[in-house]
């Protein structure tokens, strides 16, 4: 069983998220997402639109996602990866290099982001309606 772990806010779920999750699932048999809580998003400096419980339900409805746990801090990844018996940690390449310290316990991959779509852009469009 090859478990892949990733993290994110996944606010205003969009095609960029779908395409990332699809590629992540293709890296193994099981995909688990560390979903940033509403409180942790404040630490990340993100104004979320969709609350945690709804973002979690949306992710669990996605065919590529097998499980979701809370991301409450920057420091929890190593313990999470060990608990989940992860083979791979993977995330969008906007994070390239930031998690290389985890390479002693898992394969670390940074995947290209989908161009021309982001939660920030969606918020802007929504604010003009
Ligand atoms: N993403 C993507 N293409 C986009 C937008 C997002 O591939 N057009 C990817 C991001 O690179 C990330 C994931 O989708 O891997 C979730 O994006 P965010 O919710 O913005 O995640 P982020 O706030 O970067 O959280 O500890 C790590 C952080 O929690 C990552």
PDB file of C-alpha atoms and ligand atoms in Angstrom:
ATOM      1  CA  UNK A   1       0.000   0.000   0.000  1.00  0.00           C
ATOM      2  CA  UNK A   2       1.608   3.234  -1.167  1.00  0.00           C
ATOM      3  CA  UNK A   3       0.198   6.216   0.723  1.00  0.00           C
ATOM      4  CA  UNK A   4       0.597   9.747  -0.641  1.00  0.00           C
ATOM      5  CA  UNK A   5       0.116  12.712   1.701  1.00  0.00           C
ATOM      6  CA  UNK A   6      -0.474  16.338   0.772  1.00  0.00           C
ATOM      7  CA  UNK A   7      -1.648  19.506   2.547  1.00  0.00           C
ATOM      8  CA  UNK A   8      -3.708  22.545   1.662  1.00  0.00           C
ATOM      9  CA  UNK A   9      -6.641  24.853   2.277  1.00  0.00           C
ATOM     10  CA  UNK A  10      -8.616  23.808  -0.820  1.00  0.00           C
ATOM     11  CA  UNK A  11     -10.947  26.812  -0.492  1.00  0.00           C
ATOM     12  CA  UNK A  12     -13.509  27.386  -3.299  1.00  0.00           C
ATOM     13  CA  UNK A  13     -12.612  23.939  -4.709  1.00  0.00           C
ATOM     14  CA  UNK A  14     -11.584  24.368  -8.352  1.00  0.00           C
ATOM     15  CA  UNK A  15     -10.041  22.621 -11.358  1.00  0.00           C
ATOM     16  CA  UNK A  16      -6.509  23.313 -10.175  1.00  0.00           C
ATOM     17  CA  UNK A  17      -7.236  21.325  -7.019  1.00  0.00           C
ATOM     18  CA  UNK A  18      -8.884  18.499  -8.990  1.00  0.00           C
ATOM     19  CA  UNK A  19      -5.933  18.203 -11.378  1.00  0.00           C
ATOM     20  CA  UNK A  20      -3.458  18.144  -8.510  1.00  0.00           C
ATOM     21  CA  UNK A  21      -5.411  15.521  -6.543  1.00  0.00           C
ATOM     22  CA  UNK A  22      -5.758  13.355  -9.661  1.00  0.00           C
ATOM     23  CA  UNK A  23      -1.991  13.418 -10.222  1.00  0.00           C
ATOM     24  CA  UNK A  24      -1.310  12.776  -6.522  1.00  0.00           C
ATOM     25  CA  UNK A  25      -3.590   9.717  -6.460  1.00  0.00           C
ATOM     26  CA  UNK A  26      -1.780   8.350  -9.515  1.00  0.00           C
ATOM     27  CA  UNK A  27       1.421   8.298  -7.435  1.00  0.00           C
ATOM     28  CA  UNK A  28       0.095   5.582  -5.105  1.00  0.00           C
ATOM     29  CA  UNK A  29      -2.878   3.581  -3.849  1.00  0.00           C
ATOM     30  CA  UNK A  30      -4.114   5.895  -1.124  1.00  0.00           C
ATOM     31  CA  UNK A  31      -4.250   9.701  -0.970  1.00  0.00           C
ATOM     32  CA  UNK A  32      -4.607  11.485   2.375  1.00  0.00           C
ATOM     33  CA  UNK A  33      -5.020  15.248   2.672  1.00  0.00           C
ATOM     34  CA  UNK A  34      -3.940  17.405   5.621  1.00  0.00           C
ATOM     35  CA  UNK A  35      -6.628  20.077   5.400  1.00  0.00           C
ATOM     36  CA  UNK A  36      -5.802  23.462   6.907  1.00  0.00           C
ATOM     37  CA  UNK A  37      -8.256  24.331   9.685  1.00  0.00           C
ATOM     38  CA  UNK A  38      -9.954  27.729   9.755  1.00  0.00           C
ATOM     39  CA  UNK A  39      -7.667  28.711  12.663  1.00  0.00           C
ATOM     40  CA  UNK A  40      -4.494  27.594  10.834  1.00  0.00           C
ATOM     41  CA  UNK A  41      -5.569  29.593   7.783  1.00  0.00           C
ATOM     42  CA  UNK A  42      -5.346  32.693   9.986  1.00  0.00           C
ATOM     43  CA  UNK A  43      -1.722  31.706  10.698  1.00  0.00           C
ATOM     44  CA  UNK A  44      -1.229  31.222   6.941  1.00  0.00           C
ATOM     45  CA  UNK A  45      -2.708  34.702   6.386  1.00  0.00           C
ATOM     46  CA  UNK A  46      -5.619  33.346   4.341  1.00  0.00           C
ATOM     47  CA  UNK A  47      -9.180  34.707   4.538  1.00  0.00           C
ATOM     48  CA  UNK A  48     -11.205  31.565   3.872  1.00  0.00           C
ATOM     49  CA  UNK A  49     -14.677  31.570   2.278  1.00  0.00           C
ATOM     50  CA  UNK A  50     -15.737  27.952   2.870  1.00  0.00           C
ATOM     51  CA  UNK A  51     -15.498  26.668   6.471  1.00  0.00           C
ATOM     52  CA  UNK A  52     -13.408  23.631   7.373  1.00  0.00           C
ATOM     53  CA  UNK A  53     -16.253  21.104   7.727  1.00  0.00           C
ATOM     54  CA  UNK A  54     -17.589  21.963   4.267  1.00  0.00           C
ATOM     55  CA  UNK A  55     -14.102  21.952   2.703  1.00  0.00           C
ATOM     56  CA  UNK A  56     -13.568  18.511   4.319  1.00  0.00           C
ATOM     57  CA  UNK A  57     -16.890  17.157   2.983  1.00  0.00           C
ATOM     58  CA  UNK A  58     -16.069  18.444  -0.506  1.00  0.00           C
ATOM     59  CA  UNK A  59     -12.635  16.790  -0.455  1.00  0.00           C
ATOM     60  CA  UNK A  60     -14.032  13.469   0.838  1.00  0.00           C
ATOM     61  CA  UNK A  61     -16.529  13.591  -2.068  1.00  0.00           C
ATOM     62  CA  UNK A  62     -13.641  13.733  -4.525  1.00  0.00           C
ATOM     63  CA  UNK A  63     -12.916  10.345  -6.106  1.00  0.00           C
ATOM     64  CA  UNK A  64      -9.156  10.792  -5.651  1.00  0.00           C
ATOM     65  CA  UNK A  65      -9.200  11.487  -1.886  1.00  0.00           C
ATOM     66  CA  UNK A  66      -9.264   8.588   0.581  1.00  0.00           C
ATOM     67  CA  UNK A  67      -8.997  10.461   3.860  1.00  0.00           C
ATOM     68  CA  UNK A  68      -8.644  13.915   5.378  1.00  0.00           C
ATOM     69  CA  UNK A  69      -7.074  15.018   8.657  1.00  0.00           C
ATOM     70  CA  UNK A  70      -6.648  18.469  10.234  1.00  0.00           C
ATOM     71  CA  UNK A  71      -3.630  20.593   9.498  1.00  0.00           C
ATOM     72  CA  UNK A  72      -3.217  22.825  12.555  1.00  0.00           C
ATOM     73  CA  UNK A  73       0.461  23.797  12.334  1.00  0.00           C
ATOM     74  CA  UNK A  74       3.523  23.969  10.100  1.00  0.00           C
ATOM     75  CA  UNK A  75       5.346  21.521  12.361  1.00  0.00           C
ATOM     76  CA  UNK A  76       3.071  18.456  12.229  1.00  0.00           C
ATOM     77  CA  UNK A  77       4.075  17.002   8.845  1.00  0.00           C
ATOM     78  CA  UNK A  78       6.813  14.620  10.035  1.00  0.00           C
ATOM     79  CA  UNK A  79       4.545  13.054  12.673  1.00  0.00           C
ATOM     80  CA  UNK A  80       1.650  12.867  10.194  1.00  0.00           C
ATOM     81  CA  UNK A  81       3.753  11.136   7.546  1.00  0.00           C
ATOM     82  CA  UNK A  82       4.922   8.548  10.080  1.00  0.00           C
ATOM     83  CA  UNK A  83       1.380   8.004  11.419  1.00  0.00           C
ATOM     84  CA  UNK A  84      -0.020   7.598   7.902  1.00  0.00           C
ATOM     85  CA  UNK A  85       2.910   5.323   6.896  1.00  0.00           C
ATOM     86  CA  UNK A  86       3.364   7.565   3.867  1.00  0.00           C
ATOM     87  CA  UNK A  87       5.667   6.670   0.979  1.00  0.00           C
ATOM     88  CA  UNK A  88       5.344  10.081  -0.676  1.00  0.00           C
ATOM     89  CA  UNK A  89       4.777  13.687   0.317  1.00  0.00           C
ATOM     90  CA  UNK A  90       3.701  15.754  -2.697  1.00  0.00           C
ATOM     91  CA  UNK A  91       2.419  19.295  -3.180  1.00  0.00           C
ATOM     92  CA  UNK A  92       2.235  22.020  -5.820  1.00  0.00           C
ATOM     93  CA  UNK A  93       5.522  23.522  -7.005  1.00  0.00           C
ATOM     94  CA  UNK A  94       4.712  26.887  -5.467  1.00  0.00           C
ATOM     95  CA  UNK A  95       6.260  25.091  -2.462  1.00  0.00           C
ATOM     96  CA  UNK A  96       9.312  23.812  -4.332  1.00  0.00           C
ATOM     97  CA  UNK A  97      12.166  23.064  -1.932  1.00  0.00           C
ATOM     98  CA  UNK A  98      10.240  24.028   1.201  1.00  0.00           C
ATOM     99  CA  UNK A  99       9.770  20.456   2.465  1.00  0.00           C
ATOM    100  CA  UNK A 100      13.025  18.806   1.368  1.00  0.00           C
ATOM    101  CA  UNK A 101      13.846  18.190   5.039  1.00  0.00           C
ATOM    102  CA  UNK A 102      11.293  15.355   4.935  1.00  0.00           C
ATOM    103  CA  UNK A 103      13.347  13.426   2.358  1.00  0.00           C
ATOM    104  CA  UNK A 104      14.861  11.217   5.069  1.00  0.00           C
ATOM    105  CA  UNK A 105      11.474   9.544   5.643  1.00  0.00           C
ATOM    106  CA  UNK A 106       9.499   9.935   2.382  1.00  0.00           C
ATOM    107  CA  UNK A 107       9.848  10.722  -1.305  1.00  0.00           C
ATOM    108  CA  UNK A 108       9.206  14.479  -1.669  1.00  0.00           C
ATOM    109  CA  UNK A 109       7.654  15.720  -4.932  1.00  0.00           C
ATOM    110  CA  UNK A 110       6.568  19.145  -6.190  1.00  0.00           C
ATOM    111  CA  UNK A 111       4.061  19.050  -9.023  1.00  0.00           C
ATOM    112  CA  UNK A 112       3.386  21.877 -11.504  1.00  0.00           C
ATOM    113  CA  UNK A 113       0.410  24.040 -10.587  1.00  0.00           C
ATOM    114  CA  UNK A 114      -2.495  24.447 -13.019  1.00  0.00           C
ATOM    115  CA  UNK A 115      -2.144  27.820 -14.697  1.00  0.00           C
ATOM    116  CA  UNK A 116      -4.743  30.615 -14.706  1.00  0.00           C
ATOM    117  CA  UNK A 117      -6.844  29.445 -11.789  1.00  0.00           C
ATOM    118  CA  UNK A 118      -6.560  30.186  -8.075  1.00  0.00           C
ATOM    119  CA  UNK A 119      -8.811  30.742  -5.088  1.00  0.00           C
ATOM    120  CA  UNK A 120      -7.593  34.350  -4.997  1.00  0.00           C
ATOM    121  CA  UNK A 121      -8.651  34.910  -8.615  1.00  0.00           C
ATOM    122  CA  UNK A 122     -12.036  33.291  -7.940  1.00  0.00           C
ATOM    123  CA  UNK A 123     -12.578  35.582  -4.947  1.00  0.00           C
ATOM    124  CA  UNK A 124     -11.841  38.598  -7.137  1.00  0.00           C
ATOM    125  CA  UNK A 125     -14.298  37.462  -9.801  1.00  0.00           C
ATOM    126  CA  UNK A 126     -16.950  36.677  -7.185  1.00  0.00           C
ATOM    127  CA  UNK A 127     -16.509  40.116  -5.592  1.00  0.00           C
ATOM    128  CA  UNK A 128     -17.396  41.816  -8.897  1.00  0.00           C
ATOM    129  CA  UNK A 129     -20.718  39.955  -9.246  1.00  0.00           C
TER     130      UNK A 129
HETATM  131  N1  LIG B   1      -2.809  24.119  -6.695  1.00  0.00           N
HETATM  132  C1  LIG B   1      -2.518  23.778  -8.014  1.00  0.00           C
HETATM  133  N2  LIG B   1      -2.917  24.602  -9.008  1.00  0.00           N
HETATM  134  C2  LIG B   1      -3.604  25.735  -8.747  1.00  0.00           C
HETATM  135  C3  LIG B   1      -3.931  26.067  -7.414  1.00  0.00           C
HETATM  136  C4  LIG B   1      -3.519  25.231  -6.391  1.00  0.00           C
HETATM  137  O1  LIG B   1      -1.883  22.741  -8.275  1.00  0.00           O
HETATM  138  N3  LIG B   1      -3.978  26.533  -9.780  1.00  0.00           N
HETATM  139  C5  LIG B   1      -2.345  23.227  -5.627  1.00  0.00           C
HETATM  140  C6  LIG B   1      -1.383  23.922  -4.667  1.00  0.00           C
HETATM  141  O2  LIG B   1      -0.057  23.947  -5.217  1.00  0.00           O
HETATM  142  C7  LIG B   1      -1.497  23.033  -3.439  1.00  0.00           C
HETATM  143  C8  LIG B   1      -2.964  22.557  -3.493  1.00  0.00           C
HETATM  144  O3  LIG B   1      -3.422  22.804  -4.832  1.00  0.00           O
HETATM  145  O4  LIG B   1      -0.623  21.903  -3.561  1.00  0.00           O
HETATM  146  C9  LIG B   1      -3.847  23.282  -2.511  1.00  0.00           C
HETATM  147  O5  LIG B   1      -3.720  24.679  -2.748  1.00  0.00           O
HETATM  148  P1  LIG B   1      -3.961  25.675  -1.507  1.00  0.00           P
HETATM  149  O6  LIG B   1      -5.258  25.371  -0.887  1.00  0.00           O
HETATM  150  O7  LIG B   1      -3.633  27.068  -1.948  1.00  0.00           O
HETATM  151  O8  LIG B   1      -2.805  25.161  -0.515  1.00  0.00           O
HETATM  152  P2  LIG B   1      -1.762  26.020   0.320  1.00  0.00           P
HETATM  153  O9  LIG B   1      -2.436  27.168   0.966  1.00  0.00           O
HETATM  154  O10 LIG B   1      -0.611  26.237  -0.552  1.00  0.00           O
HETATM  155  O11 LIG B   1      -1.466  24.993   1.532  1.00  0.00           O
HETATM  156  O12 LIG B   1       1.442  23.143   4.771  1.00  0.00           O
HETATM  157  C10 LIG B   1       1.184  23.309   3.384  1.00  0.00           C
HETATM  158  C11 LIG B   1       0.036  24.262   3.141  1.00  0.00           C
HETATM  159  O13 LIG B   1      -1.091  23.930   3.938  1.00  0.00           O
HETATM  160  C12 LIG B   1      -0.325  24.249   1.657  1.00  0.00           C
END
